[in-house]
Short mmCIF file of C-alpha atoms and ligand atoms in Angstrom, two decimals:
data_model
loop_
_atom_site.label_atom_id
_atom_site.label_comp_id
_atom_site.label_asym_id
_atom_site.label_seq_id
_atom_site.Cartn_x
_atom_site.Cartn_y
_atom_site.Cartn_z
CA MET A 232 -47.54 76.06 -50.02
CA PRO A 233 -45.49 78.94 -48.58
CA GLU A 234 -43.08 80.45 -51.05
CA GLN A 235 -39.55 79.15 -50.56
CA SER A 236 -36.91 81.79 -49.97
CA PRO A 237 -33.84 81.46 -52.18
CA ALA A 238 -30.90 79.46 -50.81
CA VAL A 239 -28.38 81.49 -48.88
CA THR A 240 -25.31 82.23 -50.95
CA TYR A 241 -22.17 84.23 -50.29
CA ALA A 242 -23.47 87.01 -52.54
CA ASN A 243 -27.00 87.32 -51.20
CA TYR A 244 -26.01 86.97 -47.53
CA LEU A 245 -23.52 89.86 -47.87
CA LYS A 246 -25.72 91.87 -50.24
CA LEU A 247 -22.76 92.01 -52.59
CA GLU A 248 -24.64 93.47 -55.55
CA GLU A 249 -25.75 96.44 -53.42
CA LEU A 250 -22.37 96.78 -51.71
CA LEU A 251 -20.37 96.81 -54.92
CA ALA A 252 -22.68 99.40 -56.48
CA LEU A 253 -21.97 101.91 -53.72
CA GLN A 254 -18.60 103.25 -54.94
CA GLN A 255 -19.40 106.11 -57.27
CA PRO A 256 -16.56 108.50 -58.07
CA ARG A 257 -17.59 112.11 -58.75
CA SER A 258 -14.58 113.06 -60.85
CA SER A 259 -14.93 112.68 -64.57
CA GLY A 260 -12.44 110.30 -66.09
CA PRO A 261 -12.66 109.29 -63.24
CA GLU A 262 -9.46 110.18 -61.40
CA HIS A 263 -7.79 106.90 -60.49
CA ASP A 264 -7.32 107.59 -56.75
CA GLU A 265 -10.89 108.63 -56.02
CA MET A 266 -11.87 104.93 -55.83
CA LEU A 267 -9.38 104.37 -53.00
CA PHE A 268 -10.61 107.51 -51.25
CA ILE A 269 -14.25 106.36 -51.37
CA ILE A 270 -13.54 102.77 -50.36
CA ILE A 271 -11.34 103.70 -47.42
CA HIS A 272 -13.98 106.06 -46.03
CA GLN A 273 -16.70 103.46 -46.48
CA VAL A 274 -14.55 100.88 -44.74
CA TYR A 275 -13.97 103.32 -41.85
CA GLU A 276 -17.71 103.89 -41.51
CA LEU A 277 -18.22 100.11 -41.30
CA TRP A 278 -15.52 99.86 -38.62
CA PHE A 279 -17.19 102.75 -36.73
CA LYS A 280 -20.43 100.77 -36.87
CA GLU A 281 -18.71 97.68 -35.47
CA LEU A 282 -16.89 99.74 -32.80
CA LEU A 283 -20.22 101.15 -31.59
CA HIS A 284 -21.69 97.64 -31.57
CA GLU A 285 -18.82 96.41 -29.39
CA LEU A 286 -18.70 99.51 -27.15
CA ASP A 287 -22.40 99.02 -26.38
CA ARG A 288 -21.62 95.39 -25.61
CA ALA A 289 -18.72 96.29 -23.27
CA LYS A 290 -21.03 98.67 -21.39
CA ALA A 291 -23.81 96.07 -21.11
CA LEU A 292 -21.36 93.45 -19.80
CA LEU A 293 -20.06 95.84 -17.13
CA GLU A 294 -23.64 96.61 -16.17
CA LYS A 295 -24.12 92.85 -15.61
CA ASP A 296 -20.85 92.61 -13.62
CA GLU A 297 -19.38 90.33 -16.27
CA SER A 298 -15.97 91.95 -16.11
CA HIS A 299 -14.09 89.07 -17.70
CA ARG A 300 -16.27 89.18 -20.80
CA ALA A 301 -16.14 92.99 -20.82
CA GLN A 302 -12.34 92.74 -20.96
CA HIS A 303 -12.58 90.30 -23.84
CA THR A 304 -14.78 92.78 -25.72
CA LEU A 305 -12.40 95.65 -24.94
CA LYS A 306 -9.56 93.56 -26.38
CA ARG A 307 -11.53 93.19 -29.61
CA ILE A 308 -12.23 96.94 -29.70
CA LEU A 309 -8.52 97.67 -29.34
CA THR A 310 -7.62 95.23 -32.11
CA ILE A 311 -10.09 96.96 -34.44
CA LEU A 312 -8.67 100.36 -33.49
CA LYS A 313 -5.17 99.16 -34.37
CA VAL A 314 -6.40 98.06 -37.79
CA MET A 315 -8.09 101.44 -38.25
CA VAL A 316 -4.86 103.28 -37.45
CA ALA A 317 -2.86 100.98 -39.75
CA GLN A 318 -5.24 101.68 -42.65
CA LEU A 319 -4.04 105.27 -42.76
CA ASP A 320 -0.83 103.86 -44.29
CA ILE A 321 -2.83 103.02 -47.41
CA LEU A 322 -4.08 106.60 -47.79
CA GLU A 323 -0.53 107.85 -47.37
CA THR A 324 0.36 106.18 -50.65
CA MET A 325 -1.78 108.90 -52.28
CA THR A 326 0.36 111.93 -53.10
CA PRO A 327 -0.87 115.52 -52.64
CA LEU A 328 -1.20 115.90 -56.41
CA GLU A 329 -3.22 112.71 -56.74
CA PHE A 330 -5.59 113.96 -54.01
CA LEU A 331 -5.84 117.46 -55.51
CA SER A 332 -6.92 115.91 -58.81
CA PHE A 333 -10.41 115.26 -57.36
CA ARG A 334 -10.48 117.23 -54.08
CA GLN A 335 -12.69 120.06 -55.40
CA ARG A 336 -15.35 117.43 -56.16
CA LEU A 337 -15.76 116.86 -52.42
CA GLU A 338 -17.16 120.42 -52.06
CA ALA A 339 -17.80 120.91 -48.31
CA ALA A 340 -17.86 117.17 -47.46
CA SER A 341 -15.46 116.08 -44.73
CA GLY A 342 -14.89 113.32 -42.16
CA PHE A 343 -15.76 116.10 -39.74
CA GLN A 344 -19.39 115.31 -40.61
CA SER A 345 -19.13 111.61 -39.66
CA ASP A 346 -21.92 111.10 -37.14
CA GLN A 347 -20.63 107.64 -36.26
CA PHE A 348 -17.24 109.13 -35.27
CA ARG A 349 -19.15 111.57 -33.02
CA GLN A 350 -21.17 108.66 -31.64
CA VAL A 351 -17.93 106.89 -30.69
CA GLU A 352 -16.80 110.09 -28.95
CA PHE A 353 -20.15 110.34 -27.14
CA VAL A 354 -20.04 106.75 -25.80
CA LEU A 355 -16.54 107.42 -24.57
CA GLY A 356 -17.77 110.52 -22.72
CA LEU A 357 -16.74 113.26 -25.17
CA LYS A 358 -20.26 114.66 -25.61
CA SER A 359 -21.14 117.97 -27.22
CA GLU A 360 -24.59 119.42 -27.97
CA GLY A 361 -23.01 121.51 -30.71
CA ALA A 362 -21.99 118.39 -32.63
CA ILE A 363 -25.65 117.34 -32.79
CA GLN A 364 -27.05 120.58 -34.23
CA ARG A 365 -25.13 120.04 -37.47
CA PHE A 366 -27.34 117.07 -38.42
CA PRO A 367 -30.87 117.49 -39.82
CA GLU A 368 -33.64 117.03 -37.24
CA GLY A 369 -35.42 113.68 -37.39
CA GLY A 370 -32.69 112.01 -39.48
CA ARG A 371 -30.82 108.82 -38.56
CA ALA A 372 -27.66 110.64 -37.49
CA ARG A 373 -29.40 113.24 -35.33
CA THR A 374 -31.63 110.62 -33.67
CA ALA A 375 -28.67 108.37 -32.84
CA LEU A 376 -26.63 111.27 -31.43
CA GLU A 377 -29.55 112.57 -29.36
CA ARG A 378 -30.02 109.11 -27.88
CA ARG A 379 -26.32 108.80 -27.05
CA LEU A 380 -26.20 112.28 -25.55
CA HIS A 381 -28.57 111.12 -22.82
CA GLU A 382 -27.22 107.59 -22.45
CA SER A 383 -24.60 106.56 -19.90
CA THR A 384 -21.02 106.38 -21.11
CA LEU A 385 -18.53 103.52 -20.87
CA TRP A 386 -16.87 105.36 -17.97
CA ASP A 387 -20.23 105.71 -16.16
CA ALA A 388 -20.74 101.95 -16.54
CA PHE A 389 -17.21 101.33 -15.24
CA LEU A 390 -17.70 103.54 -12.15
CA GLN A 391 -21.03 101.90 -11.34
CA TYR A 392 -19.43 98.49 -11.73
CA LEU A 393 -16.65 99.54 -9.31
CA SER A 394 -19.17 100.67 -6.73
CA ARG A 395 -20.86 97.24 -6.94
CA GLU A 396 -17.40 95.69 -6.52
CA GLY A 397 -17.32 97.40 -3.14
CA TYR A 398 -15.48 100.63 -3.96
CA ARG A 399 -17.41 103.37 -2.18
CA PRO A 400 -17.67 106.81 -3.77
CA GLY A 401 -14.90 109.02 -2.46
CA ASP A 402 -11.66 110.28 -3.90
CA LEU A 403 -11.71 108.52 -7.27
CA GLN A 404 -7.99 108.76 -7.94
CA LEU A 405 -7.18 107.23 -4.52
CA THR A 406 -9.60 104.42 -5.32
CA LEU A 407 -7.90 103.79 -8.65
CA ILE A 408 -4.46 103.75 -7.01
CA ASN A 409 -5.78 101.23 -4.49
CA ILE A 410 -7.11 99.06 -7.36
CA TYR A 411 -3.78 99.15 -9.19
CA LYS A 412 -1.92 98.12 -6.03
CA ASN A 413 -4.30 95.52 -4.57
CA ASP A 414 -6.84 94.32 -7.14
CA PRO A 415 -5.20 92.74 -10.20
CA LYS A 416 -8.50 91.82 -11.89
CA ASN A 417 -9.82 95.37 -11.93
CA ALA A 418 -6.35 96.83 -12.54
CA GLU A 419 -6.36 94.87 -15.82
CA LEU A 420 -9.67 96.45 -16.73
CA CYS A 421 -8.21 99.91 -16.02
CA GLU A 422 -5.30 99.09 -18.31
CA ARG A 423 -7.63 98.15 -21.16
CA LEU A 424 -9.35 101.54 -20.77
CA VAL A 425 -5.96 103.27 -20.93
CA ASP A 426 -5.21 101.27 -24.09
CA LEU A 427 -8.50 102.43 -25.58
CA ASP A 428 -7.77 106.06 -24.70
CA GLU A 429 -4.29 105.81 -26.19
CA GLY A 430 -5.68 104.10 -29.30
CA ILE A 431 -8.04 107.01 -29.99
CA GLN A 432 -5.23 109.50 -29.43
CA GLU A 433 -3.06 107.50 -31.81
CA TRP A 434 -5.76 107.63 -34.50
CA ARG A 435 -6.08 111.42 -34.08
CA TYR A 436 -2.32 111.88 -34.30
CA ARG A 437 -1.86 109.67 -37.37
CA HIS A 438 -4.85 111.23 -39.16
CA MET A 439 -3.45 114.70 -38.43
CA LYS A 440 0.01 113.77 -39.82
CA MET A 441 -1.60 112.18 -42.88
CA VAL A 442 -3.59 115.38 -43.46
CA GLU A 443 -0.46 117.51 -42.99
CA ARG A 444 1.46 115.58 -45.64
CA THR A 445 -1.48 115.52 -48.04
CA ILE A 446 -2.83 119.10 -47.90
CA GLY A 447 -0.14 120.99 -45.94
CA ALA A 448 -1.54 124.18 -44.39
CA ARG A 449 -4.60 124.35 -46.65
CA PRO A 450 -7.98 124.68 -44.89
CA GLY A 451 -10.16 121.56 -44.66
CA THR A 452 -13.09 120.88 -46.99
CA GLY A 453 -15.26 120.88 -43.84
CA GLY A 454 -14.37 124.53 -43.23
CA SER A 455 -11.82 124.20 -40.42
CA ALA A 456 -8.23 125.45 -40.48
CA GLY A 457 -7.25 121.90 -41.52
CA ALA A 458 -4.16 120.36 -39.89
CA ALA A 459 -4.03 123.22 -37.35
CA TYR A 460 -7.53 122.29 -36.12
CA LEU A 461 -6.59 118.61 -35.99
CA ARG A 462 -3.40 119.41 -34.01
CA GLU A 463 -5.66 121.11 -31.47
CA THR A 464 -7.79 117.93 -31.14
CA VAL A 465 -4.62 115.88 -30.57
CA GLY A 466 -3.66 118.24 -27.75
CA ARG A 467 -7.00 117.89 -25.95
CA PRO A 468 -7.16 116.17 -22.51
CA PRO A 469 -7.40 112.36 -22.59
CA ILE A 470 -10.75 110.54 -22.48
CA PHE A 471 -10.17 109.06 -19.02
CA PRO A 472 -8.03 111.75 -17.33
CA ASP A 473 -8.11 110.08 -13.89
CA LEU A 474 -6.39 106.98 -15.23
CA TRP A 475 -3.54 109.14 -16.55
CA ALA A 476 -3.32 111.45 -13.53
CA ILE A 477 -2.51 108.61 -11.12
CA ARG A 478 0.38 107.11 -13.05
CA SER A 479 3.13 109.07 -11.37
CA GLN A 480 1.85 107.79 -8.03
CA LEU A 481 1.88 104.07 -8.90
C1 HEM B 502 -6.74 112.44 -47.90
C2 HEM B 502 -7.40 112.03 -46.86
C3 HEM B 502 -7.96 112.94 -45.80
C4 HEM B 502 -7.82 114.27 -45.63
C5 HEM B 502 -7.02 115.27 -46.49
C6 HEM B 502 -8.58 114.64 -44.45
C7 HEM B 502 -8.67 115.93 -43.97
C8 HEM B 502 -9.39 116.30 -42.85
C9 HEM B 502 -9.47 117.65 -42.34
C10 HEM B 502 -8.75 118.84 -42.93
C11 HEM B 502 -10.26 117.61 -41.26
C12 HEM B 502 -10.68 118.80 -40.38
C13 HEM B 502 -12.09 119.20 -40.68
C14 HEM B 502 -12.24 119.91 -42.02
O1 HEM B 502 -12.07 121.14 -42.07
O2 HEM B 502 -12.53 119.24 -43.02
C15 HEM B 502 -10.68 116.25 -41.06
C16 HEM B 502 -11.48 115.80 -40.03
C17 HEM B 502 -11.85 114.50 -39.86
N1 HEM B 502 -11.54 113.44 -40.68
FE1 HEM B 502 -10.31 113.46 -42.24
N2 HEM B 502 -9.13 113.51 -43.91
C18 HEM B 502 -8.79 112.45 -44.70
C19 HEM B 502 -9.17 111.13 -44.51
C20 HEM B 502 -10.00 110.69 -43.50
C21 HEM B 502 -10.43 109.32 -43.33
C22 HEM B 502 -10.05 108.13 -44.20
C23 HEM B 502 -11.27 109.32 -42.28
C24 HEM B 502 -12.00 108.13 -41.77
C25 HEM B 502 -13.28 108.17 -41.52
C26 HEM B 502 -11.35 110.67 -41.76
C27 HEM B 502 -12.10 111.06 -40.70
C28 HEM B 502 -12.13 112.32 -40.16
C29 HEM B 502 -12.84 112.67 -38.95
C30 HEM B 502 -13.62 111.72 -38.06
C31 HEM B 502 -12.64 114.03 -38.74
C32 HEM B 502 -13.15 114.86 -37.56
C33 HEM B 502 -12.06 114.94 -36.51
C34 HEM B 502 -12.42 115.76 -35.28
O3 HEM B 502 -13.27 116.67 -35.37
O4 HEM B 502 -11.85 115.48 -34.21
N3 HEM B 502 -10.56 111.48 -42.53
N4 HEM B 502 -10.13 115.46 -42.05
#
């Protein structure tokens, strides 16, 4: 007789025992707020994982010309992004002194080293070889980033989809203006991409303000100038510049 596997329960399906053992404060005591700090970062990493899962899906649907379903997936991505931005409110209940009580325990660790955040940037077209070198060769993070460096981006998938919709390569911005004026279905898709772009910018801005109020002008644990570096990332060009450039001509 084959051995019977145990019945599925809430706890074993979700691997609750493992999950709940993963929050391990480094401060002795431990400092009360370090639990929040760990949990919120872990939750963000899970949302990054889900975002990547959905971004890959949106790309695959565009590649199959299933634009309606791609839009549906983009809507889900945007809803997740909104939740991610809103979660920063929780961290803002932590005062600078509460954070300083355990900050030195983080040593050089920083969200700057989140490979999944870089993966999201890569899928969206913000690729950088430099970002890859920071991760150990052969490891999960490095392998995933190397793969995404060579993979097509969401924008590539969108442009190829447009060409199959009959839009011939030419002046891209003129094509986009034409879509906005005469092709409501694809104009909607463009709008979802603008939403996505704005959502990422919103996250960068809110994270930067949260950092400013928590550590002021101190440098970051990751070795950057801190809020000054983050302000520079907020000021960078948008992800889909063509969709912004045409707006004064619509
Ligand atoms: C008290 C809370 C936080 C503080 C003080 C903080 C501070 C910083 C600072 C100073 C940087 C710049 C790099 C460095 O020198 O370290 C940074 C980058 C970053 N942080 Fe945070 N952070 C906080 C919470 C979070 C959370 C909850 C996340 C979610 C995952 C996060 C994700 C990131 C990411 C992805 C970057 C890289 C941004 C980029 O390079 O564009 N941070 N953070």
